[in-house]
PDB file of C-alpha atoms in Angstrom:
ATOM      1  CA  GLY A   1       9.847 178.732 140.884  1.00 65.00           C
ATOM      2  CA  ALA A   2      12.303 177.536 138.335  1.00 78.00           C
ATOM      3  CA  VAL A   3      12.863 179.847 135.314  1.00 87.00           C
ATOM      4  CA  VAL A   4      13.597 178.900 131.632  1.00 92.00           C
ATOM      5  CA  SER A   5      14.601 181.656 129.344  1.00 93.00           C
ATOM      6  CA  GLN A   6      14.315 181.354 125.583  1.00 94.00           C
ATOM      7  CA  HIS A   7      15.804 183.760 123.140  1.00 94.00           C
ATOM      8  CA  PRO A   8      14.897 185.281 120.668  1.00 95.00           C
ATOM      9  CA  SER A   9      11.254 185.734 121.395  1.00 93.00           C
ATOM     10  CA  ARG A  10      10.605 186.712 117.819  1.00 94.00           C
ATOM     11  CA  VAL A  11      12.724 186.131 114.767  1.00 96.00           C
ATOM     12  CA  ILE A  12      11.956 186.915 110.978  1.00 96.00           C
ATOM     13  CA  CYS A  13      14.308 185.526 108.553  1.00 95.00           C
ATOM     14  CA  LYS A  14      14.620 184.944 104.644  1.00 96.00           C
ATOM     15  CA  SER A  15      13.934 181.670 103.197  1.00 96.00           C
ATOM     16  CA  GLY A  16      16.985 179.457 102.981  1.00 96.00           C
ATOM     17  CA  THR A  17      18.894 181.039 106.058  1.00 97.00           C
ATOM     18  CA  SER A  18      19.424 179.290 109.354  1.00 97.00           C
ATOM     19  CA  VAL A  19      17.940 180.373 112.811  1.00 97.00           C
ATOM     20  CA  LYS A  20      19.228 179.415 116.203  1.00 97.00           C
ATOM     21  CA  ILE A  21      16.928 179.523 119.230  1.00 97.00           C
ATOM     22  CA  GLU A  22      18.348 179.169 122.716  1.00 96.00           C
ATOM     23  CA  CYS A  23      16.806 177.847 125.792  1.00 95.00           C
ATOM     24  CA  ARG A  24      18.381 178.190 129.271  1.00 94.00           C
ATOM     25  CA  SER A  25      17.514 177.189 132.645  1.00 92.00           C
ATOM     26  CA  LEU A  26      18.451 180.105 134.804  1.00 92.00           C
ATOM     27  CA  ASP A  27      18.339 178.687 138.327  1.00 88.00           C
ATOM     28  CA  PHE A  28      18.426 174.956 138.075  1.00 87.00           C
ATOM     29  CA  GLN A  29      20.298 172.192 136.219  1.00 87.00           C
ATOM     30  CA  ALA A  30      18.387 170.545 133.289  1.00 86.00           C
ATOM     31  CA  THR A  31      19.605 167.179 132.372  1.00 81.00           C
ATOM     32  CA  THR A  32      16.790 166.990 129.855  1.00 87.00           C
ATOM     33  CA  MET A  33      15.177 169.562 127.638  1.00 91.00           C
ATOM     34  CA  PHE A  34      12.329 169.259 125.271  1.00 92.00           C
ATOM     35  CA  TRP A  35      11.518 171.142 122.292  1.00 95.00           C
ATOM     36  CA  TYR A  36       7.930 171.652 121.138  1.00 93.00           C
ATOM     37  CA  ARG A  37       6.349 173.127 118.082  1.00 94.00           C
ATOM     38  CA  GLN A  38       2.925 174.773 118.323  1.00 89.00           C
ATOM     39  CA  PHE A  39       0.922 175.519 115.301  1.00 84.00           C
ATOM     40  CA  PRO A  40      -1.827 178.322 115.583  1.00 79.00           C
ATOM     41  CA  LYS A  41      -4.860 177.119 117.653  1.00 75.00           C
ATOM     42  CA  GLN A  42      -3.319 173.799 118.179  1.00 79.00           C
ATOM     43  CA  SER A  43      -1.603 171.917 121.008  1.00 83.00           C
ATOM     44  CA  LEU A  44       1.994 171.368 121.446  1.00 86.00           C
ATOM     45  CA  MET A  45       3.794 168.842 119.382  1.00 89.00           C
ATOM     46  CA  LEU A  46       6.925 167.297 120.905  1.00 90.00           C
ATOM     47  CA  MET A  47       9.702 167.517 118.344  1.00 93.00           C
ATOM     48  CA  ALA A  48      12.592 166.123 120.282  1.00 93.00           C
ATOM     49  CA  THR A  49      14.070 165.356 123.673  1.00 91.00           C
ATOM     50  CA  SER A  50      17.527 166.880 124.304  1.00 89.00           C
ATOM     51  CA  ASN A  51      19.926 165.208 126.784  1.00 85.00           C
ATOM     52  CA  GLU A  52      23.007 166.951 128.052  1.00 83.00           C
ATOM     53  CA  GLY A  53      26.161 165.544 126.498  1.00 82.00           C
ATOM     54  CA  SER A  54      24.281 163.083 124.151  1.00 84.00           C
ATOM     55  CA  LYS A  55      22.541 163.147 120.857  1.00 88.00           C
ATOM     56  CA  ALA A  56      18.901 164.332 120.867  1.00 91.00           C
ATOM     57  CA  THR A  57      16.026 161.980 120.388  1.00 91.00           C
ATOM     58  CA  TYR A  58      13.712 163.052 117.748  1.00 94.00           C
ATOM     59  CA  GLU A  59       9.967 162.233 117.368  1.00 92.00           C
ATOM     60  CA  GLN A  60       8.692 160.414 114.408  1.00 92.00           C
ATOM     61  CA  GLY A  61       8.397 162.746 111.479  1.00 93.00           C
ATOM     62  CA  VAL A  62      10.716 165.327 112.614  1.00 94.00           C
ATOM     63  CA  GLU A  63      13.656 165.757 110.297  1.00 94.00           C
ATOM     64  CA  LYS A  64      16.867 165.683 112.552  1.00 92.00           C
ATOM     65  CA  ASP A  65      19.046 167.404 109.866  1.00 94.00           C
ATOM     66  CA  LYS A  66      16.644 170.234 109.522  1.00 96.00           C
ATOM     67  CA  PHE A  67      16.104 170.848 113.303  1.00 96.00           C
ATOM     68  CA  LEU A  68      19.557 170.584 114.833  1.00 95.00           C
ATOM     69  CA  ILE A  69      19.454 170.362 118.711  1.00 94.00           C
ATOM     70  CA  ASN A  70      22.563 170.672 120.736  1.00 91.00           C
ATOM     71  CA  HIS A  71      22.556 170.430 124.693  1.00 88.00           C
ATOM     72  CA  ALA A  72      26.160 171.234 125.544  1.00 82.00           C
ATOM     73  CA  SER A  73      25.676 172.035 129.180  1.00 88.00           C
ATOM     74  CA  LEU A  74      23.245 171.421 131.934  1.00 89.00           C
ATOM     75  CA  THR A  75      21.660 174.778 131.495  1.00 91.00           C
ATOM     76  CA  LEU A  76      21.658 175.407 127.732  1.00 93.00           C
ATOM     77  CA  SER A  77      20.026 173.686 124.862  1.00 94.00           C
ATOM     78  CA  THR A  78      19.813 175.140 121.193  1.00 95.00           C
ATOM     79  CA  LEU A  79      17.566 174.423 118.363  1.00 97.00           C
ATOM     80  CA  THR A  80      18.798 175.386 114.938  1.00 97.00           C
ATOM     81  CA  VAL A  81      16.328 175.504 112.115  1.00 97.00           C
ATOM     82  CA  THR A  82      18.431 174.986 108.953  1.00 97.00           C
ATOM     83  CA  SER A  83      17.579 176.250 105.580  1.00 96.00           C
ATOM     84  CA  ALA A  84      14.350 177.549 106.825  1.00 96.00           C
ATOM     85  CA  HIS A  85      11.186 177.601 104.604  1.00 96.00           C
ATOM     86  CA  PRO A  86       7.917 179.435 105.107  1.00 95.00           C
ATOM     87  CA  GLU A  87       6.484 176.121 106.376  1.00 94.00           C
ATOM     88  CA  ASP A  88       8.711 176.238 109.145  1.00 95.00           C
ATOM     89  CA  SER A  89       7.064 179.372 110.421  1.00 95.00           C
ATOM     90  CA  SER A  90       5.757 178.448 113.837  1.00 94.00           C
ATOM     91  CA  PHE A  91       5.837 179.101 117.596  1.00 93.00           C
ATOM     92  CA  TYR A  92       8.687 177.089 119.127  1.00 95.00           C
ATOM     93  CA  ILE A  93       8.720 176.302 122.880  1.00 93.00           C
ATOM     94  CA  CYS A  94      11.369 174.665 124.959  1.00 94.00           C
ATOM     95  CA  SER A  95      10.931 173.068 128.309  1.00 92.00           C
ATOM     96  CA  ALA A  96      13.345 171.736 130.933  1.00 90.00           C
ATOM     97  CA  ARG A  97      13.221 169.135 133.503  1.00 83.00           C
ATOM     98  CA  ASP A  98      14.703 170.088 136.840  1.00 79.00           C
ATOM     99  CA  ARG A  99      16.869 167.135 137.767  1.00 74.00           C
ATOM    100  CA  ARG A 100      15.851 167.560 141.448  1.00 75.00           C
ATOM    101  CA  LEU A 101      12.117 167.008 140.425  1.00 70.00           C
ATOM    102  CA  SER A 102      12.902 164.197 138.022  1.00 62.00           C
ATOM    103  CA  VAL A 103      10.517 161.939 139.905  1.00 62.00           C
ATOM    104  CA  THR A 104       7.410 163.958 139.169  1.00 64.00           C
ATOM    105  CA  GLY A 105       8.275 164.818 135.654  1.00 64.00           C
ATOM    106  CA  GLU A 106       7.309 168.533 136.020  1.00 74.00           C
ATOM    107  CA  LEU A 107       8.449 170.784 133.217  1.00 82.00           C
ATOM    108  CA  PHE A 108       9.296 174.291 133.202  1.00 88.00           C
ATOM    109  CA  PHE A 109       8.658 176.210 129.943  1.00 90.00           C
ATOM    110  CA  GLY A 110      10.365 178.996 128.140  1.00 91.00           C
ATOM    111  CA  GLU A 111       8.416 181.972 126.843  1.00 90.00           C
ATOM    112  CA  GLY A 112       8.459 180.594 123.276  1.00 92.00           C
ATOM    113  CA  SER A 113       9.996 181.890 120.057  1.00 94.00           C
ATOM    114  CA  ARG A 114       7.868 182.864 117.139  1.00 94.00           C
ATOM    115  CA  LEU A 115       9.695 182.160 113.876  1.00 96.00           C
ATOM    116  CA  THR A 116       8.481 183.844 110.677  1.00 96.00           C
ATOM    117  CA  VAL A 117      10.174 182.754 107.406  1.00 96.00           C
ATOM    118  CA  LEU A 118       9.657 185.114 104.454  1.00 95.00           C
TER     119      LEU A 118
ATOM    120  CA  ALA X   1       0.412 154.551 124.822  1.00 69.00           C
ATOM    121  CA  GLN X   2      -1.350 157.430 126.824  1.00 76.00           C
ATOM    122  CA  SER X   3      -3.607 160.214 125.641  1.00 87.00           C
ATOM    123  CA  VAL X   4      -5.373 163.130 126.817  1.00 92.00           C
ATOM    124  CA  THR X   5      -8.762 164.476 125.919  1.00 94.00           C
ATOM    125  CA  GLN X   6     -10.048 167.969 126.753  1.00 95.00           C
ATOM    126  CA  LEU X   7     -13.627 168.240 126.239  1.00 92.00           C
ATOM    127  CA  GLY X   8     -14.566 171.557 124.661  1.00 91.00           C
ATOM    128  CA  SER X   9     -12.095 173.617 122.632  1.00 92.00           C
ATOM    129  CA  HIS X  10     -13.729 176.710 123.888  1.00 95.00           C
ATOM    130  CA  VAL X  11     -15.391 177.589 127.086  1.00 97.00           C
ATOM    131  CA  SER X  12     -17.040 180.917 127.841  1.00 97.00           C
ATOM    132  CA  VAL X  13     -18.196 182.037 131.253  1.00 97.00           C
ATOM    133  CA  SER X  14     -19.231 185.267 132.817  1.00 97.00           C
ATOM    134  CA  GLU X  15     -16.979 187.017 135.367  1.00 97.00           C
ATOM    135  CA  GLY X  16     -17.783 185.674 138.781  1.00 97.00           C
ATOM    136  CA  ALA X  17     -19.115 182.430 137.383  1.00 97.00           C
ATOM    137  CA  LEU X  18     -17.743 178.917 138.002  1.00 97.00           C
ATOM    138  CA  VAL X  19     -14.997 177.734 135.628  1.00 98.00           C
ATOM    139  CA  LEU X  20     -14.899 173.921 134.733  1.00 98.00           C
ATOM    140  CA  LEU X  21     -12.495 172.739 132.265  1.00 98.00           C
ATOM    141  CA  ARG X  22     -12.696 168.983 131.571  1.00 98.00           C
ATOM    142  CA  CYS X  23      -9.761 166.583 131.021  1.00 97.00           C
ATOM    143  CA  ASN X  24      -9.812 162.817 130.604  1.00 96.00           C
ATOM    144  CA  TYR X  25      -6.796 160.731 130.213  1.00 93.00           C
ATOM    145  CA  SER X  26      -5.894 157.187 128.913  1.00 88.00           C
ATOM    146  CA  SER X  27      -3.077 155.508 130.422  1.00 79.00           C
ATOM    147  CA  SER X  28      -2.185 151.907 131.406  1.00 71.00           C
ATOM    148  CA  VAL X  29      -1.074 152.991 134.843  1.00 71.00           C
ATOM    149  CA  PRO X  30      -2.186 156.179 136.855  1.00 70.00           C
ATOM    150  CA  PRO X  31       0.050 158.876 135.453  1.00 80.00           C
ATOM    151  CA  TYR X  32       1.091 162.202 136.943  1.00 87.00           C
ATOM    152  CA  LEU X  33      -1.183 164.872 135.765  1.00 91.00           C
ATOM    153  CA  PHE X  34      -0.700 168.630 135.100  1.00 92.00           C
ATOM    154  CA  TRP X  35      -2.590 171.681 134.160  1.00 96.00           C
ATOM    155  CA  TYR X  36      -0.781 174.443 132.274  1.00 94.00           C
ATOM    156  CA  VAL X  37      -1.985 177.948 131.203  1.00 95.00           C
ATOM    157  CA  GLN X  38      -0.733 179.717 128.196  1.00 92.00           C
ATOM    158  CA  TYR X  39      -1.391 183.427 127.586  1.00 90.00           C
ATOM    159  CA  PRO X  40      -1.044 184.769 123.936  1.00 85.00           C
ATOM    160  CA  ASN X  41       2.533 184.408 122.644  1.00 80.00           C
ATOM    161  CA  GLN X  42       3.903 183.092 125.673  1.00 84.00           C
ATOM    162  CA  GLY X  43       5.067 179.786 127.015  1.00 85.00           C
ATOM    163  CA  LEU X  44       3.309 177.563 129.418  1.00 89.00           C
ATOM    164  CA  GLN X  45       2.809 178.266 133.185  1.00 91.00           C
ATOM    165  CA  LEU X  46       2.165 175.354 135.686  1.00 90.00           C
ATOM    166  CA  LEU X  47      -1.188 175.741 137.373  1.00 94.00           C
ATOM    167  CA  LEU X  48      -1.126 172.586 139.492  1.00 94.00           C
ATOM    168  CA  LYS X  49      -0.120 169.005 139.376  1.00 91.00           C
ATOM    169  CA  TYR X  50      -1.092 165.665 140.869  1.00 91.00           C
ATOM    170  CA  THR X  51       1.506 163.124 141.549  1.00 85.00           C
ATOM    171  CA  THR X  52       0.483 161.132 144.710  1.00 83.00           C
ATOM    172  CA  GLY X  53      -1.480 161.662 147.918  1.00 85.00           C
ATOM    173  CA  ALA X  54      -4.628 163.885 148.089  1.00 89.00           C
ATOM    174  CA  THR X  55      -6.610 163.669 144.987  1.00 91.00           C
ATOM    175  CA  LEU X  56      -7.834 167.292 145.316  1.00 95.00           C
ATOM    176  CA  VAL X  57      -4.945 169.500 144.458  1.00 95.00           C
ATOM    177  CA  LYS X  58      -4.878 173.285 144.686  1.00 96.00           C
ATOM    178  CA  GLY X  59      -2.844 175.655 142.366  1.00 94.00           C
ATOM    179  CA  ILE X  60      -2.158 179.095 141.664  1.00 93.00           C
ATOM    180  CA  ASN X  61      -4.800 181.826 141.049  1.00 93.00           C
ATOM    181  CA  GLY X  62      -7.463 180.019 142.795  1.00 96.00           C
ATOM    182  CA  PHE X  63      -7.595 176.979 140.593  1.00 97.00           C
ATOM    183  CA  GLU X  64      -7.951 173.416 141.768  1.00 97.00           C
ATOM    184  CA  ALA X  65      -8.357 169.945 140.210  1.00 97.00           C
ATOM    185  CA  GLU X  66      -9.537 166.645 141.447  1.00 96.00           C
ATOM    186  CA  PHE X  67      -8.060 163.346 140.301  1.00 94.00           C
ATOM    187  CA  LYS X  68     -10.754 160.749 139.837  1.00 94.00           C
ATOM    188  CA  LYS X  69      -9.022 157.381 139.085  1.00 90.00           C
ATOM    189  CA  SER X  70     -12.460 155.707 138.467  1.00 91.00           C
ATOM    190  CA  GLU X  71     -13.375 158.286 135.979  1.00 93.00           C
ATOM    191  CA  THR X  72      -9.853 158.780 134.479  1.00 93.00           C
ATOM    192  CA  SER X  73     -10.463 162.407 134.894  1.00 95.00           C
ATOM    193  CA  PHE X  74      -8.631 165.499 136.084  1.00 96.00           C
ATOM    194  CA  HIS X  75     -11.029 168.495 135.716  1.00 98.00           C
ATOM    195  CA  LEU X  76      -9.906 171.979 136.458  1.00 98.00           C
ATOM    196  CA  THR X  77     -12.282 174.260 138.315  1.00 98.00           C
ATOM    197  CA  LYS X  78     -12.108 177.741 139.898  1.00 98.00           C
ATOM    198  CA  PRO X  79     -15.163 178.965 141.866  1.00 97.00           C
ATOM    199  CA  SER X  80     -15.299 182.485 140.497  1.00 97.00           C
ATOM    200  CA  ALA X  81     -13.895 183.467 137.257  1.00 97.00           C
ATOM    201  CA  HIS X  82     -11.926 186.632 136.812  1.00 96.00           C
ATOM    202  CA  MET X  83     -11.185 188.633 133.581  1.00 96.00           C
ATOM    203  CA  SER X  84      -7.400 187.894 133.820  1.00 95.00           C
ATOM    204  CA  ASP X  85      -8.403 184.068 133.640  1.00 96.00           C
ATOM    205  CA  ALA X  86      -8.943 184.381 130.000  1.00 96.00           C
ATOM    206  CA  ALA X  87      -6.185 182.246 128.271  1.00 96.00           C
ATOM    207  CA  GLU X  88      -5.620 178.686 126.821  1.00 95.00           C
ATOM    208  CA  TYR X  89      -5.374 175.807 129.213  1.00 96.00           C
ATOM    209  CA  PHE X  90      -3.666 172.587 128.582  1.00 95.00           C
ATOM    210  CA  CYS X  91      -3.976 169.316 130.449  1.00 95.00           C
ATOM    211  CA  ALA X  92      -1.044 166.961 130.290  1.00 92.00           C
ATOM    212  CA  VAL X  93       0.027 163.689 131.583  1.00 89.00           C
ATOM    213  CA  SER X  94       3.459 162.235 132.374  1.00 83.00           C
ATOM    214  CA  ALA X  95       3.972 158.442 131.856  1.00 69.00           C
ATOM    215  CA  LEU X  96       5.806 156.535 134.487  1.00 63.00           C
ATOM    216  CA  ASN X  97       8.197 153.836 134.296  1.00 62.00           C
ATOM    217  CA  ALA X  98       8.133 150.498 136.290  1.00 58.00           C
ATOM    218  CA  GLY X  99      10.015 152.211 139.046  1.00 60.00           C
ATOM    219  CA  GLY X 100       7.237 154.798 139.411  1.00 57.00           C
ATOM    220  CA  THR X 101       9.323 157.724 138.261  1.00 57.00           C
ATOM    221  CA  SER X 102       8.394 159.869 135.277  1.00 55.00           C
ATOM    222  CA  TYR X 103       9.997 159.551 131.946  1.00 61.00           C
ATOM    223  CA  GLY X 104       9.674 163.362 131.755  1.00 64.00           C
ATOM    224  CA  LYS X 105       7.851 163.390 128.548  1.00 75.00           C
ATOM    225  CA  LEU X 106       4.434 165.052 128.730  1.00 83.00           C
ATOM    226  CA  THR X 107       1.446 164.326 126.420  1.00 86.00           C
ATOM    227  CA  PHE X 108      -0.832 167.370 126.098  1.00 90.00           C
ATOM    228  CA  GLY X 109      -4.511 167.652 125.357  1.00 92.00           C
ATOM    229  CA  GLN X 110      -5.704 169.785 122.580  1.00 92.00           C
ATOM    230  CA  GLY X 111      -6.124 172.794 124.783  1.00 94.00           C
ATOM    231  CA  THR X 112      -9.266 174.818 125.814  1.00 96.00           C
ATOM    232  CA  ILE X 113      -9.537 178.414 125.295  1.00 95.00           C
ATOM    233  CA  LEU X 114     -11.289 180.197 128.121  1.00 97.00           C
ATOM    234  CA  THR X 115     -13.092 183.417 127.496  1.00 97.00           C
ATOM    235  CA  VAL X 116     -14.472 185.378 130.414  1.00 97.00           C
ATOM    236  CA  HIS X 117     -17.198 188.019 129.656  1.00 95.00           C
ATOM    237  CA  PRO X 118     -17.821 191.033 131.837  1.00 94.00           C
TER     238      PRO X 118
END
């Protein structure tokens, strides 16, 4: 099956610093990637849709200047949490859509990245 | 707009017993439907999906689900629970455009935590 790799799996940073999370599709091309945030014991909340070569589309209530998304190639999208604060601590999960399976909308998920801001 | 409701945030069964996780959806047109499983501190893994054709779909690890349009349901079942099935399960729907292809965005239910007792 298709593999999506997310890195780092865990990161601890100081308040005010920026953190970058990478999401790579290892064996397929992903024209679209999605970034989700998951709070403890809750479902996934879609943050933004990342399209290769264009600006990301953010969901309502998500600050685009705080959560910078770049999708520079068909296999890589990055999420940068800028000026992180403790309330940004969360589990961030990326998913990728295989362009060959675009009809069904099936997504493949990364392993997730747990961010802890001190 | 579409939505997904998973009845029961926690389900507990004995090893060897039937597993039934309920999912109902709301959509203006029949969507594509998915079940994902999430183990602690990990991303989501696709269990099974319904797009078109046979309404009873079989997935990995012995799980299956039946799409019932009249009931707008997509319940997940497994005849005999195993300890390794303990995890959180998410039902998701993918909206379709007028051409019958998926937008790619998934809407997730709230999740159901499955506990399996010896």
